[in-house]
C-alpha angles and dihedrals in degrees: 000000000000120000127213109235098204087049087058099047084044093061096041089060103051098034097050107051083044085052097054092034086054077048114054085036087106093059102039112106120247094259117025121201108236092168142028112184125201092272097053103256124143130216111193137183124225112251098236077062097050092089078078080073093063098049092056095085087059106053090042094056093048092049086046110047105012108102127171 
């Protein structure tokens, strides 16, 4: 049985940063900040979202270095 080794990596980078963000969900606070713009405002994402974090690795990593 023959494993592909970009599949691998593929799923290493999308299973582990959804892993530590499941993880680390009991201690988030209820709102956390994900902006601060010049004039001091916050936007901030709900916790039961920030799951979405953890993806981003992911999806940065597919639009850099998959190419077709």
């Amino acid at each position: 049985m023959k494993f592909n080794k970009k599949l691998m990596i593929d799923l290493l980078i999308l299973i582990v940063p959804i892993i530590i963000m499941l993880l680390l969900m009991p201690i988030l606070p209820d709102k956390i900040s994900i902006h601060r713009s010049i004039t001091g405002t916050r936007s901030y994402i709900d916790k039961k979202y920030s799951f979405i974090l953890g993806i981003l690795p992911f999806v940065i990593y597919k639009l850099k270095y998959d190419k077709k």
